[in-house]
C-alpha cells in the first residue's frame, strides 16, 4: 500500500514553545490530508481536513490559531502546535488520500508530543 | 451527526477462540465502512472495508465483517484468534460522498492469551 510518513515520531518541548509535525505521502499525491489526535486509551478524533493549496477545515472545538495546518504541496502537510501547553500532549496522526484507490486512506506512524 | 459506537471496550480471549467485535453507526446516507487495527507501537492499518456489493467482506489475516444495513451494523469477526491478534481495533465510517473524512469508534482492545 501507499506510504505516509510523519516526522518527528516523538518530540518533547517546553511549555510555551511551538512544535511542527510533518506528514508526507512518499509514493503518491495526496489531494487531501487529515489530522487526528489520539489520547491514551481513546479513539482518534479528527482535528482538521486540509486540501492542497487551500485553507484547512477545522472540526468544532479545535482552535485553528493554536493548531496551524499547512498543505503546501501534494506530498506535504504540516501541523504546528503553537504555544504548546501540557494539555496539548497527545499522539497526533495524519492520514492522506489520493485519487486512487478512491476513498482509501493511508495513515502515518503518528507523532507523540510531550509538553513539559 | 455521524457517530460510531463500538460495544466492547476490552475483550480478553484465549487462542483459537472465535471473535466478534460489534460496531454500529449513525449516518443519514450511504456509507463506506472500515475496520482498522493498531498493533502495539505501530500505526493504523486497514483490515477491511466495505463500499458496496457483497455485504460480507473479507479482509487480511483471516478477518471478515458483515454489513447489515437494517441494523446499521458492521461487526468484525474472526473464527480463531491468535496471540498476534492482540491489538486495538477501530471501526470507522464515512459518507460515500465525502472526500475521506472518517469518524472513528472508541476502539476495542483485544487481548489474546497464549
JSON list of N, CA, C and O in Angstrom, two decimals, chain A residues 14-51:
[
{"chain": "A", "resi": 14, "resn": "UNK", "atom": "N", "xyz": [9.21, 22.41, 25.73]},
{"chain": "A", "resi": 14, "resn": "UNK", "atom": "CA", "xyz": [8.84, 23.18, 26.91]},
{"chain": "A", "resi": 14, "resn": "UNK", "atom": "C", "xyz": [7.53, 23.92, 26.67]},
{"chain": "A", "resi": 14, "resn": "UNK", "atom": "O", "xyz": [7.21, 24.28, 25.53]},
{"chain": "A", "resi": 15, "resn": "UNK", "atom": "N", "xyz": [6.82, 24.14, 27.73]},
{"chain": "A", "resi": 15, "resn": "UNK", "atom": "CA", "xyz": [5.57, 24.88, 27.64]},
{"chain": "A", "resi": 15, "resn": "UNK", "atom": "C", "xyz": [5.82, 26.27, 27.06]},
{"chain": "A", "resi": 15, "resn": "UNK", "atom": "O", "xyz": [6.79, 26.94, 27.42]},
{"chain": "A", "resi": 16, "resn": "UNK", "atom": "N", "xyz": [4.98, 26.67, 26.12]},
{"chain": "A", "resi": 16, "resn": "UNK", "atom": "CA", "xyz": [5.11, 27.99, 25.52]},
{"chain": "A", "resi": 16, "resn": "UNK", "atom": "C", "xyz": [5.81, 27.98, 24.17]},
{"chain": "A", "resi": 16, "resn": "UNK", "atom": "O", "xyz": [5.76, 28.97, 23.43]},
{"chain": "A", "resi": 17, "resn": "UNK", "atom": "N", "xyz": [6.47, 26.90, 23.86]},
{"chain": "A", "resi": 17, "resn": "UNK", "atom": "CA", "xyz": [7.16, 26.82, 22.56]},
{"chain": "A", "resi": 17, "resn": "UNK", "atom": "C", "xyz": [6.21, 26.25, 21.51]},
{"chain": "A", "resi": 17, "resn": "UNK", "atom": "O", "xyz": [5.14, 25.74, 21.82]},
{"chain": "A", "resi": 18, "resn": "UNK", "atom": "N", "xyz": [6.64, 26.35, 20.25]},
{"chain": "A", "resi": 18, "resn": "UNK", "atom": "CA", "xyz": [5.85, 25.82, 19.14]},
{"chain": "A", "resi": 18, "resn": "UNK", "atom": "C", "xyz": [6.54, 24.60, 18.55]},
{"chain": "A", "resi": 18, "resn": "UNK", "atom": "O", "xyz": [7.77, 24.51, 18.52]},
{"chain": "A", "resi": 19, "resn": "UNK", "atom": "N", "xyz": [5.76, 23.68, 18.09]},
{"chain": "A", "resi": 19, "resn": "UNK", "atom": "CA", "xyz": [6.28, 22.43, 17.54]},
{"chain": "A", "resi": 19, "resn": "UNK", "atom": "C", "xyz": [5.64, 22.17, 16.18]},
{"chain": "A", "resi": 19, "resn": "UNK", "atom": "O", "xyz": [4.42, 22.31, 16.03]},
{"chain": "A", "resi": 20, "resn": "UNK", "atom": "N", "xyz": [6.46, 21.79, 15.22]},
{"chain": "A", "resi": 20, "resn": "UNK", "atom": "CA", "xyz": [5.95, 21.49, 13.89]},
{"chain": "A", "resi": 20, "resn": "UNK", "atom": "C", "xyz": [6.07, 20.00, 13.60]},
{"chain": "A", "resi": 20, "resn": "UNK", "atom": "O", "xyz": [7.13, 19.40, 13.82]},
{"chain": "A", "resi": 21, "resn": "UNK", "atom": "N", "xyz": [5.00, 19.41, 13.11]},
{"chain": "A", "resi": 21, "resn": "UNK", "atom": "CA", "xyz": [4.98, 18.00, 12.74]},
{"chain": "A", "resi": 21, "resn": "UNK", "atom": "C", "xyz": [4.70, 17.91, 11.25]},
{"chain": "A", "resi": 21, "resn": "UNK", "atom": "O", "xyz": [3.78, 18.55, 10.74]},
{"chain": "A", "resi": 22, "resn": "UNK", "atom": "N", "xyz": [5.51, 17.12, 10.56]},
{"chain": "A", "resi": 22, "resn": "UNK", "atom": "CA", "xyz": [5.36, 16.98, 9.12]},
{"chain": "A", "resi": 22, "resn": "UNK", "atom": "C", "xyz": [4.69, 15.66, 8.77]},
{"chain": "A", "resi": 22, "resn": "UNK", "atom": "O", "xyz": [4.92, 14.64, 9.42]},
{"chain": "A", "resi": 23, "resn": "UNK", "atom": "N", "xyz": [3.91, 15.69, 7.71]},
{"chain": "A", "resi": 23, "resn": "UNK", "atom": "CA", "xyz": [3.26, 14.50, 7.19]},
{"chain": "A", "resi": 23, "resn": "UNK", "atom": "C", "xyz": [3.51, 14.46, 5.69]},
{"chain": "A", "resi": 23, "resn": "UNK", "atom": "O", "xyz": [3.14, 15.39, 4.98]},
{"chain": "A", "resi": 24, "resn": "UNK", "atom": "N", "xyz": [4.16, 13.40, 5.25]},
{"chain": "A", "resi": 24, "resn": "UNK", "atom": "CA", "xyz": [4.49, 13.29, 3.83]},
{"chain": "A", "resi": 24, "resn": "UNK", "atom": "C", "xyz": [3.91, 12.03, 3.21]},
{"chain": "A", "resi": 24, "resn": "UNK", "atom": "O", "xyz": [3.97, 10.96, 3.81]},
{"chain": "A", "resi": 25, "resn": "UNK", "atom": "N", "xyz": [3.38, 12.16, 2.03]},
{"chain": "A", "resi": 25, "resn": "UNK", "atom": "CA", "xyz": [3.00, 10.99, 1.25]},
{"chain": "A", "resi": 25, "resn": "UNK", "atom": "C", "xyz": [4.18, 10.67, 0.35]},
{"chain": "A", "resi": 25, "resn": "UNK", "atom": "O", "xyz": [4.62, 11.50, -0.44]},
{"chain": "A", "resi": 26, "resn": "UNK", "atom": "N", "xyz": [4.73, 9.49, 0.51]},
{"chain": "A", "resi": 26, "resn": "UNK", "atom": "CA", "xyz": [6.01, 9.17, -0.12]},
{"chain": "A", "resi": 26, "resn": "UNK", "atom": "C", "xyz": [5.89, 8.68, -1.56]},
{"chain": "A", "resi": 26, "resn": "UNK", "atom": "O", "xyz": [6.81, 8.87, -2.35]},
{"chain": "A", "resi": 27, "resn": "UNK", "atom": "N", "xyz": [4.80, 8.03, -1.90]},
{"chain": "A", "resi": 27, "resn": "UNK", "atom": "CA", "xyz": [4.74, 7.45, -3.23]},
{"chain": "A", "resi": 27, "resn": "UNK", "atom": "C", "xyz": [3.42, 7.73, -3.95]},
{"chain": "A", "resi": 27, "resn": "UNK", "atom": "O", "xyz": [3.05, 7.03, -4.88]},
{"chain": "A", "resi": 28, "resn": "UNK", "atom": "N", "xyz": [2.72, 8.76, -3.48]},
{"chain": "A", "resi": 28, "resn": "UNK", "atom": "CA", "xyz": [1.50, 9.16, -4.19]},
{"chain": "A", "resi": 28, "resn": "UNK", "atom": "C", "xyz": [1.22, 10.62, -3.87]},
{"chain": "A", "resi": 28, "resn": "UNK", "atom": "O", "xyz": [1.77, 11.20, -2.92]},
{"chain": "A", "resi": 29, "resn": "UNK", "atom": "N", "xyz": [0.37, 11.20, -4.66]},
{"chain": "A", "resi": 29, "resn": "UNK", "atom": "CA", "xyz": [-0.01, 12.60, -4.44]},
{"chain": "A", "resi": 29, "resn": "UNK", "atom": "C", "xyz": [-1.27, 12.64, -3.60]},
{"chain": "A", "resi": 29, "resn": "UNK", "atom": "O", "xyz": [-2.32, 12.10, -3.98]},
{"chain": "A", "resi": 30, "resn": "UNK", "atom": "N", "xyz": [-1.15, 13.28, -2.46]},
{"chain": "A", "resi": 30, "resn": "UNK", "atom": "CA", "xyz": [-2.26, 13.33, -1.52]},
{"chain": "A", "resi": 30, "resn": "UNK", "atom": "C", "xyz": [-3.07, 14.60, -1.74]},
{"chain": "A", "resi": 30, "resn": "UNK", "atom": "O", "xyz": [-2.64, 15.69, -1.38]},
{"chain": "A", "resi": 31, "resn": "UNK", "atom": "N", "xyz": [-4.23, 14.44, -2.32]},
{"chain": "A", "resi": 31, "resn": "UNK", "atom": "CA", "xyz": [-5.07, 15.60, -2.56]},
{"chain": "A", "resi": 31, "resn": "UNK", "atom": "C", "xyz": [-5.68, 16.12, -1.26]},
{"chain": "A", "resi": 31, "resn": "UNK", "atom": "O", "xyz": [-5.92, 17.32, -1.12]},
{"chain": "A", "resi": 32, "resn": "UNK", "atom": "N", "xyz": [-5.89, 15.22, -0.33]},
{"chain": "A", "resi": 32, "resn": "UNK", "atom": "CA", "xyz": [-6.47, 15.60, 0.96]},
{"chain": "A", "resi": 32, "resn": "UNK", "atom": "C", "xyz": [-5.69, 14.93, 2.08]},
{"chain": "A", "resi": 32, "resn": "UNK", "atom": "O", "xyz": [-5.34, 13.77, 1.97]},
{"chain": "A", "resi": 33, "resn": "UNK", "atom": "N", "xyz": [-5.43, 15.69, 3.11]},
{"chain": "A", "resi": 33, "resn": "UNK", "atom": "CA", "xyz": [-4.79, 15.14, 4.30]},
{"chain": "A", "resi": 33, "resn": "UNK", "atom": "C", "xyz": [-5.63, 15.47, 5.52]},
{"chain": "A", "resi": 33, "resn": "UNK", "atom": "O", "xyz": [-6.29, 16.51, 5.57]},
{"chain": "A", "resi": 34, "resn": "UNK", "atom": "N", "xyz": [-5.61, 14.57, 6.46]},
{"chain": "A", "resi": 34, "resn": "UNK", "atom": "CA", "xyz": [-6.40, 14.71, 7.68]},
{"chain": "A", "resi": 34, "resn": "UNK", "atom": "C", "xyz": [-5.48, 14.63, 8.87]},
{"chain": "A", "resi": 34, "resn": "UNK", "atom": "O", "xyz": [-4.53, 13.84, 8.90]},
{"chain": "A", "resi": 35, "resn": "UNK", "atom": "N", "xyz": [-5.78, 15.41, 9.88]},
{"chain": "A", "resi": 35, "resn": "UNK", "atom": "CA", "xyz": [-5.02, 15.37, 11.13]},
{"chain": "A", "resi": 35, "resn": "UNK", "atom": "C", "xyz": [-5.94, 14.90, 12.26]},
{"chain": "A", "resi": 35, "resn": "UNK", "atom": "O", "xyz": [-7.02, 15.45, 12.46]},
{"chain": "A", "resi": 36, "resn": "UNK", "atom": "N", "xyz": [-5.45, 13.89, 12.98]},
{"chain": "A", "resi": 36, "resn": "UNK", "atom": "CA", "xyz": [-6.20, 13.33, 14.08]},
{"chain": "A", "resi": 36, "resn": "UNK", "atom": "C", "xyz": [-5.38, 13.47, 15.36]},
{"chain": "A", "resi": 36, "resn": "UNK", "atom": "O", "xyz": [-4.15, 13.56, 15.34]},
{"chain": "A", "resi": 37, "resn": "UNK", "atom": "N", "xyz": [-6.10, 13.42, 16.46]},
{"chain": "A", "resi": 37, "resn": "UNK", "atom": "CA", "xyz": [-5.46, 13.44, 17.76]},
{"chain": "A", "resi": 37, "resn": "UNK", "atom": "C", "xyz": [-5.97, 12.23, 18.54]},
{"chain": "A", "resi": 37, "resn": "UNK", "atom": "O", "xyz": [-7.18, 11.92, 18.48]},
{"chain": "A", "resi": 38, "resn": "UNK", "atom": "N", "xyz": [-5.06, 11.54, 19.20]},
{"chain": "A", "resi": 38, "resn": "UNK", "atom": "CA", "xyz": [-5.44, 10.36, 19.95]},
{"chain": "A", "resi": 38, "resn": "UNK", "atom": "C", "xyz": [-4.91, 10.46, 21.36]},
{"chain": "A", "resi": 38, "resn": "UNK", "atom": "O", "xyz": [-3.69, 10.50, 21.57]},
{"chain": "A", "resi": 39, "resn": "UNK", "atom": "N", "xyz": [-5.82, 10.49, 22.32]},
{"chain": "A", "resi": 39, "resn": "UNK", "atom": "CA", "xyz": [-5.43, 10.47, 23.72]},
{"chain": "A", "resi": 39, "resn": "UNK", "atom": "C", "xyz": [-5.25, 9.02, 24.14]},
{"chain": "A", "resi": 39, "resn": "UNK", "atom": "O", "xyz": [-5.82, 8.11, 23.54]},
{"chain": "A", "resi": 40, "resn": "UNK", "atom": "N", "xyz": [-4.46, 8.80, 25.20]},
{"chain": "A", "resi": 40, "resn": "UNK", "atom": "CA", "xyz": [-4.21, 7.41, 25.64]},
{"chain": "A", "resi": 40, "resn": "UNK", "atom": "C", "xyz": [-5.51, 6.65, 25.87]},
{"chain": "A", "resi": 40, "resn": "UNK", "atom": "O", "xyz": [-6.44, 7.16, 26.49]},
{"chain": "A", "resi": 41, "resn": "UNK", "atom": "N", "xyz": [-5.56, 5.46, 25.35]},
{"chain": "A", "resi": 41, "resn": "UNK", "atom": "CA", "xyz": [-6.69, 4.56, 25.53]},
{"chain": "A", "resi": 41, "resn": "UNK", "atom": "C", "xyz": [-7.99, 5.10, 24.93]},
{"chain": "A", "resi": 41, "resn": "UNK", "atom": "O", "xyz": [-9.07, 4.65, 25.29]},
{"chain": "A", "resi": 42, "resn": "UNK", "atom": "N", "xyz": [-7.87, 6.06, 24.04]},
{"chain": "A", "resi": 42, "resn": "UNK", "atom": "CA", "xyz": [-9.07, 6.62, 23.42]},
{"chain": "A", "resi": 42, "resn": "UNK", "atom": "C", "xyz": [-8.97, 6.52, 21.91]},
{"chain": "A", "resi": 42, "resn": "UNK", "atom": "O", "xyz": [-7.96, 6.13, 21.35]},
{"chain": "A", "resi": 43, "resn": "UNK", "atom": "N", "xyz": [-10.04, 6.91, 21.27]},
{"chain": "A", "resi": 43, "resn": "UNK", "atom": "CA", "xyz": [-10.09, 6.82, 19.82]},
{"chain": "A", "resi": 43, "resn": "UNK", "atom": "C", "xyz": [-9.45, 8.03, 19.16]},
{"chain": "A", "resi": 43, "resn": "UNK", "atom": "O", "xyz": [-8.99, 8.95, 19.82]},
{"chain": "A", "resi": 44, "resn": "UNK", "atom": "N", "xyz": [-9.43, 7.99, 17.86]},
{"chain": "A", "resi": 44, "resn": "UNK", "atom": "CA", "xyz": [-8.89, 9.10, 17.09]},
{"chain": "A", "resi": 44, "resn": "UNK", "atom": "C", "xyz": [-9.97, 10.16, 16.91]},
{"chain": "A", "resi": 44, "resn": "UNK", "atom": "O", "xyz": [-11.09, 9.83, 16.51]},
{"chain": "A", "resi": 45, "resn": "UNK", "atom": "N", "xyz": [-9.60, 11.38, 17.18]},
{"chain": "A", "resi": 45, "resn": "UNK", "atom": "CA", "xyz": [-10.53, 12.48, 16.99]},
{"chain": "A", "resi": 45, "resn": "UNK", "atom": "C", "xyz": [-10.04, 13.34, 15.84]},
{"chain": "A", "resi": 45, "resn": "UNK", "atom": "O", "xyz": [-8.90, 13.82, 15.87]},
{"chain": "A", "resi": 46, "resn": "UNK", "atom": "N", "xyz": [-10.88, 13.52, 14.84]},
{"chain": "A", "resi": 46, "resn": "UNK", "atom": "CA", "xyz": [-10.49, 14.33, 13.70]},
{"chain": "A", "resi": 46, "resn": "UNK", "atom": "C", "xyz": [-10.35, 15.78, 14.13]},
{"chain": "A", "resi": 46, "resn": "UNK", "atom": "O", "xyz": [-11.25, 16.34, 14.75]},
{"chain": "A", "resi": 47, "resn": "UNK", "atom": "N", "xyz": [-9.21, 16.37, 13.79]},
{"chain": "A", "resi": 47, "resn": "UNK", "atom": "CA", "xyz": [-8.97, 17.77, 14.13]},
{"chain": "A", "resi": 47, "resn": "UNK", "atom": "C", "xyz": [-9.31, 18.67, 12.94]},
{"chain": "A", "resi": 47, "resn": "UNK", "atom": "O", "xyz": [-9.96, 19.69, 13.09]},
{"chain": "A", "resi": 48, "resn": "UNK", "atom": "N", "xyz": [-8.79, 18.27, 11.78]},
{"chain": "A", "resi": 48, "resn": "UNK", "atom": "CA", "xyz": [-8.96, 19.15, 10.62]},
{"chain": "A", "resi": 48, "resn": "UNK", "atom": "C", "xyz": [-8.71, 18.38, 9.34]},
{"chain": "A", "resi": 48, "resn": "UNK", "atom": "O", "xyz": [-8.04, 17.34, 9.33]},
{"chain": "A", "resi": 49, "resn": "UNK", "atom": "N", "xyz": [-9.25, 18.93, 8.27]},
{"chain": "A", "resi": 49, "resn": "UNK", "atom": "CA", "xyz": [-9.07, 18.40, 6.93]},
{"chain": "A", "resi": 49, "resn": "UNK", "atom": "C", "xyz": [-8.36, 19.46, 6.09]},
{"chain": "A", "resi": 49, "resn": "UNK", "atom": "O", "xyz": [-8.76, 20.63, 6.12]},
{"chain": "A", "resi": 50, "resn": "UNK", "atom": "N", "xyz": [-7.33, 19.05, 5.38]},
{"chain": "A", "resi": 50, "resn": "UNK", "atom": "CA", "xyz": [-6.65, 20.04, 4.55]},
{"chain": "A", "resi": 50, "resn": "UNK", "atom": "C", "xyz": [-6.55, 19.56, 3.11]},
{"chain": "A", "resi": 50, "resn": "UNK", "atom": "O", "xyz": [-6.26, 18.39, 2.85]},
{"chain": "A", "resi": 51, "resn": "UNK", "atom": "N", "xyz": [-6.82, 20.46, 2.21]},
{"chain": "A", "resi": 51, "resn": "UNK", "atom": "CA", "xyz": [-6.67, 20.21, 0.78]},
{"chain": "A", "resi": 51, "resn": "UNK", "atom": "C", "xyz": [-5.52, 21.06, 0.27]},
{"chain": "A", "resi": 51, "resn": "UNK", "atom": "O", "xyz": [-5.35, 22.20, 0.69]}
]
